Amino acid sequence: MPERKNFIREIINDDLRTNKFGGRVHTRFPPEPNGYLHIGHAKSICLNFGLARDYNGLCNLRFDDTNPTKEEVEYVESIERDVRWLGFDWGDRLYYASDYFEQLYEYAVQLTKKGKAYACDLSPDEIREYRGTLTEPGKDSPYRNRTVEENLDLFERMRNGEFPDGSRTLRAKIDMASPNLNMRDPVMYRILHAAHHRTGDRWCIYPMYDWAHGQCDSIERITHSICTLEFTDHRPLYDWFLAELGVYHSQQIEFARLNLTYTVMSKRKLLQLVQEGYVNGWDDARMPTISGLRRRGYTPESIRNFADRIGVARSESTSEVALLEDCLRDDLNKRALRVMAVLRPLKLVIENYPDGVVEELDAVNNPEDSSMGVRKVPISRVLYIEQDDFREHPPKKYFRLSPGAEVRLRYAYIVKCVGVVRNEKTGEITELRCTYDPETKSGSSQSGRRVKGTIHWVSALHAVDAEVRLYSRLFSVENPSGENWRDFINPDSLEVLRQCKVEQSLATAKPQDRFQFERLGYFCVDDDSREGALIFNRAVTLRDTWAKIEKS
RNA sequence: UGCCCGGUGGUGUAAUUGGCAACACGUCUGACUCUGGAUCAGAAAAGUCCAGGUUCGAGCCCUGGCCGGGCAGCCA
């Protein structure tokens, strides 16, 4: 059962102990198909499906599609794809709130017959006025005391399309003086002559979320209805509906939604980022959407692990992206193939290496997992190394190449820098001249020589060209909030490098393949990548202690 | 100045239901290393929002404050 503890599991354990739901655990993930899922939804998905998994229960996928003006099949499809990609399975339990429209309507008729619901002719503005304020009670609608017959008649005619949008609503008759605004005769149905993505034009009245949700849970026999904190105040209303209807009652449990540093999480803001062109779509690799994270190179495992590690609680909190990044590194460190790629190439010529000779060197595919084997990497006289790996005037503690210094070429030889070639006009160094020591070949007796630094490289003759996209945080502040949140967008969140040289073995890499570029980070082949036009996304850098040293 | 919900190292969670505050990330040392990766060892960092109370004993219970968040859509 539950090894990981949180308050929700404690509640479930209690319910199991008292046999509250006959030993069942049945949850659901209920997204509205009005946008793409993000990492915050992933938390909820992992929570709900995880509970079902750990307690031998079930978890439904249910679309909360009660507002046809905002919902689309495109979103339905992306949501299904994302949940599946995260590794969860709803079996044959794919539901829609719209599946229950008829049942919901009947429930509403029942309440009306009981004198607990009424047709109201107040306009939206009037309803707001009558509702009162946070500190003052509201007042009864003048239509509140219509007869049951009249209410039934009006409600049916609402359904039949006799009235224009906004002209009438069906409201619950509860208490206009309740300190809980949700109880001040909430609207149950509104008139909306809009086509619904599933029910077409069968309906012109649509249930409000508050009216639909609890009953949907009830119909599906959900035991634990887990939602976010802002619905806490709505729970009394849901309880009231269920009690008046006398139907099965799920237990609602609220938890704090995920916030992440250096990003935004609201659907509204994410939509704005897309629409205003700050990113290239919902699946832009900088987006905290599940599709964005996937494109960036995140694995389902790493996201699930993240969800586990952040835990669940009722206090509002903001997790650090560093934890998310750690989860990815942790996962990919064990699984990703190591390869060599040079992002900003600097030519290096080994003067004493015979021209025309090519040697095949052994390179390990993953030092964490010897079962992943070794591969051959070709070396020849001319190589590319990283510009960062050479300094004409090396700072202290710099272990890489500089004039006169020695460094090991990963899996190959120790080389010594014996000269540089400059661009005559700019003085910029365009080429390094080196000599190598044939005795120091990797794997050979090692000749007792040791050097402080090892750098990656790629043979010029064999290198494959590639484009690499380097991503950093989308925002430059931890908490980009307020009206001017867009001002905090990091202008350098994407850097595109087009002259990159990667090792031969990458030539046939396919979208979603992930690699560790040694000493640089984890990279994922972009969806737009093709053979001959490779594109890699940097998912996350490696921990870089040198970068830290250099900063200080 | 209504109702509801929160408050534990920098961050996120935990504390056997009242028993000397733990884990992870992050930070900083050091070891090791043909990735300045990984790994390993260690350190700093909260005395649990405040004040009272109950108790042998309170992060957990009680009272009163303080601070933060949510709620006045025919959105979800």
XYZ file of C-alpha atoms (C1' of nucleotides) in Angstrom:
628
model
C 0.000 0.000 0.000
C 1.188 3.520 0.674
C 4.813 3.993 1.539
C 4.850 7.660 0.583
C 2.837 9.716 3.014
C 0.681 12.705 2.428
C -2.554 13.951 3.884
C -4.645 12.519 1.073
C -3.317 9.036 1.619
C -4.048 9.410 5.286
C -7.656 10.237 4.501
C -7.892 7.267 2.171
C -6.316 4.988 4.750
C -8.917 6.113 7.256
C -11.711 5.541 4.777
C -10.393 2.077 4.087
C -10.229 1.383 7.795
C -13.815 2.515 8.346
C -15.002 0.926 5.120
C -16.532 4.213 4.044
C -16.579 3.263 0.372
C -16.661 -0.482 0.716
C -12.911 -0.696 0.302
C -12.928 1.002 -3.096
C -10.621 3.736 -4.290
C -11.835 5.392 -7.461
C -10.438 8.735 -8.583
C -10.652 10.762 -11.748
C -8.727 13.378 -13.666
C -11.240 15.960 -14.934
C -9.666 18.499 -17.314
C -11.610 21.058 -19.275
C -10.622 20.718 -22.928
C -9.944 24.407 -23.356
C -6.163 24.352 -23.583
C -3.088 22.215 -23.349
C -2.045 20.396 -20.225
C 0.918 21.697 -18.245
C 3.219 20.415 -15.536
C 0.656 21.474 -12.927
C -1.847 19.118 -14.512
C 0.860 16.480 -14.514
C 0.941 16.784 -10.738
C -2.786 16.127 -10.616
C -2.595 13.295 -13.134
C 0.184 11.566 -11.215
C -1.721 12.086 -7.993
C -5.032 10.684 -9.206
C -3.721 7.839 -11.331
C -0.999 7.143 -8.771
C -3.540 6.722 -6.009
C -5.573 4.352 -8.139
C -2.459 2.342 -8.938
C -1.217 2.129 -5.360
C -4.581 1.285 -3.838
C -5.628 -1.178 -6.502
C -8.327 1.201 -7.609
C -9.398 2.931 -10.767
C -8.947 6.365 -12.225
C -11.236 7.794 -14.899
C -10.409 10.389 -17.488
C -13.325 12.766 -17.687
C -13.579 15.883 -19.764
C -15.390 18.685 -18.036
C -16.976 20.015 -21.171
C -19.819 22.146 -19.925
C -18.862 25.311 -21.778
C -19.090 24.850 -25.556
C -17.787 28.341 -26.238
C -14.327 27.488 -24.987
C -13.794 23.851 -25.727
C -12.431 22.104 -28.785
C -11.616 18.608 -29.974
C -8.034 19.672 -30.621
C -7.648 20.055 -26.886
C -9.388 16.780 -26.171
C -6.918 15.012 -28.404
C -3.870 16.700 -26.976
C -5.000 15.900 -23.443
C -5.473 12.219 -24.206
C -2.077 12.119 -25.867
C -0.386 13.793 -22.932
C -1.959 11.618 -20.262
C -1.021 8.521 -22.201
C 2.491 9.771 -22.791
C 2.883 10.330 -19.069
C 2.268 6.624 -18.747
C -1.294 6.379 -17.507
C -4.195 4.338 -18.727
C -7.874 5.004 -18.156
C -8.903 1.717 -19.710
C -12.404 2.031 -21.105
C -13.296 4.770 -18.663
C -13.131 7.805 -20.901
C -16.047 10.044 -19.989
C -17.404 13.467 -20.711
C -19.584 15.639 -18.553
C -21.632 16.009 -21.706
C -22.391 12.280 -21.509
C -24.507 13.183 -18.507
C -26.401 16.186 -19.841
C -29.693 14.307 -19.908
C -29.233 12.906 -16.423
C -28.221 16.321 -15.141
C -31.332 17.791 -16.675
C -33.478 15.241 -14.907
C -31.749 15.977 -11.640
C -32.521 19.654 -12.178
C -36.165 18.842 -12.773
C -36.147 16.877 -9.529
C -34.833 19.820 -7.586
C -37.334 22.097 -9.226
C -40.152 19.774 -8.242
C -38.850 19.836 -4.693
C -39.037 23.602 -4.770
C -35.239 23.804 -4.588
C -34.638 25.386 -7.970
C -36.314 28.129 -9.922
C -36.249 29.880 -13.247
C -34.920 33.381 -12.889
C -35.352 36.226 -15.366
C -32.713 38.495 -13.894
C -30.029 39.719 -16.274
C -26.385 38.942 -15.542
C -25.910 42.442 -14.183
C -28.946 42.161 -11.993
C -27.865 38.817 -10.661
C -24.616 40.373 -9.623
C -26.399 43.248 -7.895
C -28.757 40.924 -6.071
C -25.886 38.741 -4.975
C -24.661 41.309 -2.489
C -20.996 41.689 -1.623
C -18.365 39.923 0.426
C -19.567 41.704 3.527
C -23.249 42.317 2.819
C -25.967 39.742 2.259
C -27.703 39.509 -1.078
C -31.407 39.861 -1.639
C -33.940 37.483 -3.063
C -34.642 37.503 -6.757
C -38.174 38.694 -7.538
C -38.606 35.421 -9.434
C -37.622 33.311 -6.501
C -41.137 32.340 -5.489
C -42.599 31.194 -8.732
C -44.712 28.084 -8.512
C -43.217 24.707 -9.195
C -45.419 24.390 -12.273
C -44.226 27.693 -13.658
C -40.586 26.810 -13.005
C -40.962 23.428 -14.651
C -42.633 24.999 -17.665
C -40.043 27.730 -18.028
C -37.135 25.313 -17.617
C -38.524 23.035 -20.283
C -39.012 25.957 -22.626
C -35.454 27.076 -21.919
C -34.345 23.684 -23.098
C -36.602 23.914 -26.117
C -34.876 27.034 -27.268
C -37.733 29.455 -26.774
C -35.581 32.097 -25.107
C -32.499 34.007 -26.194
C -29.080 33.681 -24.603
C -28.791 35.337 -21.230
C -32.494 35.911 -20.803
C -33.072 33.312 -18.120
C -31.289 30.903 -15.838
C -32.201 28.050 -13.606
C -31.012 28.726 -10.105
C -30.746 26.704 -6.942
C -32.909 28.085 -4.159
C -30.618 28.136 -1.162
C -29.855 31.259 0.842
C -29.178 34.747 -0.464
C -27.796 35.755 2.909
C -25.248 32.958 3.196
C -21.766 34.146 4.141
C -20.566 31.715 1.499
C -21.294 33.428 -1.790
C -21.486 30.111 -3.560
C -24.664 29.386 -1.654
C -26.447 32.557 -2.754
C -28.772 30.876 -5.236
C -26.075 29.832 -7.713
C -26.896 29.507 -11.385
C -27.297 25.897 -12.456
C -28.156 26.395 -16.124
C -27.566 29.165 -18.575
C -28.943 29.542 -22.075
C -26.246 29.232 -24.707
C -27.176 28.757 -28.316
C -23.771 27.367 -29.155
C -22.666 24.165 -30.831
C -20.944 21.745 -28.523
C -17.989 19.709 -29.754
C -19.762 16.504 -28.825
C -23.476 17.144 -28.523
C -23.663 19.468 -31.506
C -26.803 21.578 -31.298
C -28.852 19.144 -29.243
C -28.682 21.520 -26.323
C -29.067 25.247 -25.917
C -28.894 25.202 -22.141
C -25.669 24.120 -20.487
C -24.995 23.152 -16.881
C -22.619 25.274 -14.860
C -19.514 23.521 -13.584
C -20.722 23.844 -9.997
C -23.927 22.089 -10.865
C -22.337 19.410 -13.012
C -19.183 18.394 -11.267
C -20.400 16.806 -8.074
C -23.110 14.890 -9.882
C -20.648 13.616 -12.480
C -18.473 12.295 -9.683
C -21.537 10.770 -8.132
C -22.661 9.085 -11.344
C -19.193 7.581 -11.833
C -19.136 6.438 -8.202
C -15.932 8.342 -7.576
C -14.751 7.800 -4.021
C -12.216 10.570 -3.655
C -12.772 13.649 -5.767
C -9.479 15.466 -5.672
C -9.342 19.091 -6.756
C -7.450 22.280 -6.123
C -7.805 24.639 -3.179
C -10.022 27.244 -4.804
C -12.902 24.791 -4.768
C -12.887 24.439 -1.019
C -15.565 27.101 -0.686
C -17.670 25.282 -3.241
C -17.749 22.035 -1.331
C -20.779 23.042 0.810
C -22.679 23.706 -2.385
C -21.753 20.337 -3.862
C -22.747 18.703 -0.610
C -26.075 20.512 -0.717
C -26.849 19.342 -4.255
C -26.002 15.742 -3.469
C -27.983 15.774 -0.254
C -31.062 17.312 -1.884
C -30.847 14.780 -4.685
C -30.235 11.963 -2.248
C -27.582 10.370 -4.434
C -24.158 8.789 -3.973
C -21.714 11.186 -2.398
C -18.018 11.359 -3.265
C -15.538 12.807 -0.822
C -13.931 15.963 -2.162
C -10.350 16.632 -1.092
C -8.546 19.821 -2.013
C -4.795 20.220 -2.494
C -2.496 23.076 -3.452
C -1.776 23.479 -7.156
C 1.789 23.452 -8.385
C 3.707 26.656 -8.887
C 7.157 26.576 -10.442
C 9.890 29.170 -10.333
C 10.845 31.059 -13.495
C 7.655 30.266 -15.337
C 3.942 30.938 -15.439
C 1.319 28.292 -15.066
C -2.086 29.765 -15.780
C -3.756 28.691 -18.995
C -4.575 32.304 -19.692
C -0.948 33.395 -19.552
C 0.284 30.411 -21.494
C -2.253 31.216 -24.169
C -1.004 34.787 -24.261
C 2.583 33.642 -24.676
C 1.456 31.645 -27.673
C -0.840 34.233 -29.192
C 1.488 37.141 -28.705
C 4.354 35.261 -30.271
C 6.706 35.035 -27.323
C 6.990 31.325 -28.020
C 6.354 29.165 -31.044
C 3.202 27.387 -30.016
C 1.945 25.318 -27.105
C 4.701 22.774 -27.576
C 7.539 25.273 -27.665
C 10.345 23.665 -25.704
C 10.362 26.581 -23.263
C 6.747 26.103 -22.291
C 5.829 24.301 -19.058
C 3.214 22.401 -21.030
C 3.515 18.661 -21.139
C 3.895 18.843 -24.906
C 6.603 21.480 -24.490
C 8.471 19.438 -21.925
C 8.220 16.400 -24.154
C 9.627 18.299 -27.086
C 12.339 19.714 -24.895
C 13.437 16.201 -24.015
C 11.808 15.522 -20.659
C 10.884 11.908 -20.060
C 7.618 10.676 -18.562
C 9.656 9.014 -15.841
C 11.336 12.237 -14.854
C 8.032 14.062 -14.609
C 6.450 11.316 -12.573
C 9.422 11.317 -10.278
C 9.113 15.074 -9.921
C 5.472 14.696 -8.973
C 6.484 12.223 -6.283
C 9.226 14.391 -4.939
C 7.224 17.602 -4.616
C 4.590 15.849 -2.573
C 1.062 17.009 -1.922
C -0.141 19.426 0.700
C -2.697 22.077 1.405
C -0.337 25.003 1.784
C 0.370 27.080 -1.275
C 3.904 26.664 -2.451
C 6.315 27.177 -5.281
C 8.674 24.419 -6.264
C 12.067 25.144 -7.755
C 12.696 24.291 -11.407
C 16.063 23.047 -10.203
C 14.254 20.052 -8.752
C 12.537 19.318 -12.042
C 15.890 19.578 -13.791
C 17.458 17.291 -11.262
C 14.779 14.698 -11.978
C 15.597 14.778 -15.666
C 19.341 14.483 -15.116
C 18.781 11.696 -12.671
C 16.774 9.737 -15.221
C 18.865 10.441 -18.307
C 22.154 9.910 -16.520
C 21.231 6.274 -16.209
C 19.787 5.847 -19.679
C 21.104 8.293 -22.218
C 23.779 7.366 -24.715
C 26.912 9.485 -24.418
C 28.066 11.067 -27.634
C 30.409 13.865 -28.611
C 29.168 17.046 -30.182
C 30.849 20.387 -30.640
C 28.514 23.307 -30.402
C 30.870 26.193 -31.202
C 33.611 24.617 -33.298
C 37.236 25.645 -33.238
C 39.513 23.855 -35.674
C 42.399 21.895 -34.199
C 45.135 20.430 -36.365
C 47.364 17.694 -34.968
C 50.591 18.490 -36.777
C 52.311 15.201 -36.177
C 49.289 13.059 -36.976
C 49.767 11.471 -40.387
C 47.578 12.938 -43.066
C 45.016 10.598 -44.531
C 45.045 8.222 -41.558
C 41.844 7.445 -39.706
C 41.774 5.508 -36.464
C 38.673 3.987 -34.916
C 38.670 4.518 -31.174
C 36.538 2.831 -28.544
C 34.074 5.059 -26.764
C 31.765 3.897 -23.990
C 28.093 4.466 -24.543
C 27.196 4.894 -20.912
C 29.584 4.652 -17.960
C 26.591 4.062 -15.685
C 25.513 1.010 -17.623
C 28.122 -1.171 -19.272
C 25.411 -3.214 -20.945
C 24.958 -0.308 -23.317
C 28.277 -1.240 -24.844
C 30.881 0.675 -26.763
C 31.058 2.255 -30.186
C 33.805 3.290 -32.550
C 34.657 6.941 -32.976
C 36.919 8.003 -35.842
C 39.785 10.382 -35.363
C 41.961 12.018 -37.998
C 44.387 14.910 -38.363
C 41.876 17.735 -38.235
C 39.360 18.007 -35.443
C 36.887 20.423 -34.005
C 36.865 21.245 -30.349
C 34.716 23.582 -28.329
C 35.734 27.242 -28.429
C 35.190 27.292 -24.683
C 37.854 24.655 -24.271
C 40.653 26.952 -25.350
C 41.858 30.110 -23.675
C 44.761 32.092 -24.911
C 45.166 33.519 -21.438
C 43.826 30.845 -19.102
C 42.502 31.932 -15.742
C 43.670 30.026 -12.701
C 42.067 26.620 -12.247
C 41.403 26.399 -15.972
C 42.175 22.794 -16.865
C 41.617 22.984 -20.582
C 43.718 23.933 -23.548
C 45.915 27.003 -23.788
C 49.231 27.754 -25.497
C 51.781 25.242 -24.288
C 49.252 23.312 -22.241
C 48.259 19.682 -22.520
C 44.844 18.139 -22.443
C 43.361 14.762 -23.150
C 41.093 14.270 -26.089
C 38.329 12.081 -24.767
C 38.838 8.436 -25.755
C 41.955 9.444 -27.735
C 45.332 11.026 -27.100
C 46.914 13.723 -25.069
C 47.620 16.759 -27.208
C 49.676 19.839 -26.594
C 48.928 23.226 -28.041
C 51.995 24.439 -29.921
C 50.588 27.396 -31.776
C 47.610 29.299 -33.005
C 46.531 30.671 -36.357
C 44.848 34.037 -36.464
C 42.651 35.922 -38.799
C 45.029 38.613 -40.030
C 42.476 41.382 -39.837
C 40.593 40.648 -36.662
C 43.311 38.872 -34.725
C 40.738 36.242 -33.823
C 42.094 32.747 -33.349
C 40.798 30.550 -36.145
C 42.822 27.404 -35.655
C 44.859 25.604 -33.053
C 48.083 23.804 -33.891
C 48.811 20.842 -31.675
C 51.021 17.790 -31.406
C 49.921 14.518 -29.960
C 51.709 11.838 -28.015
C 51.024 8.466 -29.675
C 51.922 6.704 -26.413
C 48.947 8.126 -24.626
C 46.204 6.469 -26.573
C 43.130 5.754 -24.523
C 43.076 2.283 -23.080
C 46.732 1.679 -23.782
C 49.265 1.231 -21.019
C 48.506 4.810 -20.138
C 52.243 5.590 -20.045
C 51.901 7.076 -16.644
C 50.901 10.414 -18.038
C 48.084 12.315 -16.492
C 46.560 15.593 -17.420
C 44.045 17.613 -15.542
C 41.592 18.166 -18.331
C 39.735 16.043 -20.828
C 37.831 17.632 -23.643
C 35.439 16.365 -26.265
C 36.034 16.700 -29.970
C 34.840 15.494 -33.293
C 36.786 14.566 -36.426
C 36.374 17.238 -39.095
C 36.395 14.630 -41.795
C 33.564 12.665 -40.239
C 31.531 15.276 -38.436
C 27.880 15.742 -39.231
C 26.388 19.228 -39.291
C 23.550 19.998 -36.956
C 21.485 22.797 -35.565
C 21.294 22.994 -31.807
C 18.790 25.002 -29.825
C 19.874 26.096 -26.411
C 17.081 26.933 -24.030
C 17.226 28.716 -20.753
C 14.521 29.935 -18.423
C 11.633 31.688 -20.088
C 11.537 34.338 -17.376
C 14.377 36.132 -15.684
C 12.704 36.353 -12.292
C 11.513 33.573 -10.023
C 7.969 34.792 -9.820
C 6.820 36.644 -12.927
C 3.544 37.984 -11.588
C 1.519 41.156 -11.716
C 0.028 43.029 -14.632
C 3.413 43.490 -16.291
C 4.504 39.876 -16.001
C 5.524 39.930 -19.642
C 8.263 42.431 -18.810
C 10.108 39.616 -17.098
C 10.355 37.450 -20.170
C 13.977 36.473 -20.698
C 14.969 37.785 -24.150
C 17.715 35.161 -24.356
C 15.673 32.097 -23.548
C 16.462 30.627 -26.951
C 19.811 30.589 -28.693
C 20.058 28.818 -32.024
C 23.433 27.453 -33.079
C 23.659 26.441 -36.731
C 27.316 25.477 -37.175
C 27.428 22.578 -34.781
C 29.436 19.455 -35.506
C 28.250 16.177 -34.096
C 29.707 12.722 -34.249
C 28.853 10.412 -37.099
C 26.679 8.057 -35.077
C 24.093 10.808 -34.728
C 23.416 11.053 -38.436
C 20.347 8.843 -38.258
C 18.963 10.067 -34.956
C 15.179 10.345 -34.891
C 12.850 12.832 -33.185
C 12.555 12.227 -29.442
C 15.881 10.361 -29.306
C 17.814 11.627 -26.335
C 21.552 11.798 -25.798
C 24.081 13.157 -23.448
C 26.490 15.366 -25.336
C 29.496 14.748 -23.155
C 30.364 17.615 -20.849
C 27.484 19.708 -22.190
C 24.112 18.346 -21.277
C 21.203 16.231 -22.368
C 19.834 16.834 -25.823
C 16.734 15.649 -27.601
C 16.158 15.389 -31.323
C 13.526 17.937 -32.285
C 10.306 16.963 -34.021
C 11.351 19.028 -37.028
C 14.670 17.218 -37.371
C 15.398 15.141 -40.483
C 18.304 13.111 -41.686
C 20.657 15.604 -43.307
C 19.123 18.474 -41.332
C 19.508 17.469 -37.742
C 18.064 19.609 -34.976
C 18.768 19.044 -31.309
C 17.136 20.687 -28.318
C 19.077 21.078 -25.144
C 16.818 19.671 -22.460
C 19.090 20.493 -19.546
C 22.768 21.195 -19.011
C 25.021 18.954 -17.019
C 25.979 20.210 -13.578
C 28.748 22.614 -14.384
C 31.123 23.259 -11.533
C 33.513 25.133 -13.766
C 30.783 27.578 -14.693
C 30.290 28.182 -10.983
C 33.968 28.708 -10.362
C 34.191 31.107 -13.217
C 31.220 33.093 -12.070
C 32.903 33.846 -8.774
C -13.468 44.583 7.238
C -17.987 38.684 5.895
C -16.827 33.468 4.998
C -13.133 29.706 3.928
C -8.032 27.820 3.783
C -3.011 28.029 5.079
C 1.833 29.375 8.106
C 8.113 23.768 9.807
C 15.922 25.423 7.122
C 16.691 29.191 0.764
C 12.834 25.617 -1.691
C 9.420 21.362 -1.387
C 7.791 17.834 1.981
C 8.112 14.612 6.786
C 7.767 13.980 12.075
C 5.405 6.653 14.681
C -1.021 10.935 15.934
C 1.661 14.692 22.530
C 8.155 12.271 23.167
C 14.759 15.644 22.157
C 12.501 18.344 14.132
C 13.870 14.110 9.338
C 14.442 13.548 3.885
C 15.224 15.657 -0.908
C 16.630 19.764 -4.041
C 19.742 23.954 -3.652
C 24.348 26.071 -1.318
C 29.475 25.277 0.452
C 33.852 21.951 1.474
C 36.780 17.659 0.349
C 37.793 12.733 -2.145
C 37.684 10.242 -6.721
C 37.503 10.656 -11.992
C 39.909 9.960 -19.449
C 32.769 13.881 -18.919
C 35.008 20.210 -14.136
C 29.496 14.602 -15.483
C 28.340 10.547 -12.253
C 29.682 8.734 -7.452
C 31.327 9.146 -2.305
C 32.276 11.778 2.390
C 31.177 16.072 5.111
C 29.334 21.158 6.455
C 26.251 25.372 6.978
C 21.163 26.189 7.268
C 14.607 25.855 10.746
C 14.014 25.350 17.261
C 8.341 24.932 13.788
C 4.508 33.097 12.552
C 3.724 35.592 17.643
C 1.723 35.606 22.766
C -0.543 33.018 26.400
C -2.656 28.262 28.199
C -3.227 22.702 29.097
C 0.639 18.897 30.078
C 6.145 15.720 33.179
C 6.505 16.961 27.976
C 3.458 20.890 22.432
C 5.427 21.614 15.475
C 1.051 18.621 16.754
C -4.310 20.245 21.609
C -6.927 25.184 23.456
C -7.440 30.762 23.371
C -6.175 35.408 21.254
C -3.436 37.899 17.740
C -0.243 38.555 13.201
C 0.836 37.366 8.200
C -0.366 35.063 3.357
C -4.023 33.173 -0.074
C -9.090 32.250 -2.065
C -14.281 33.865 -2.893
C -18.867 39.010 -5.295
C -18.574 34.699 -14.000
C -24.844 33.092 -16.996
C -15.772 30.501 -16.505
C -13.695 26.009 -14.738
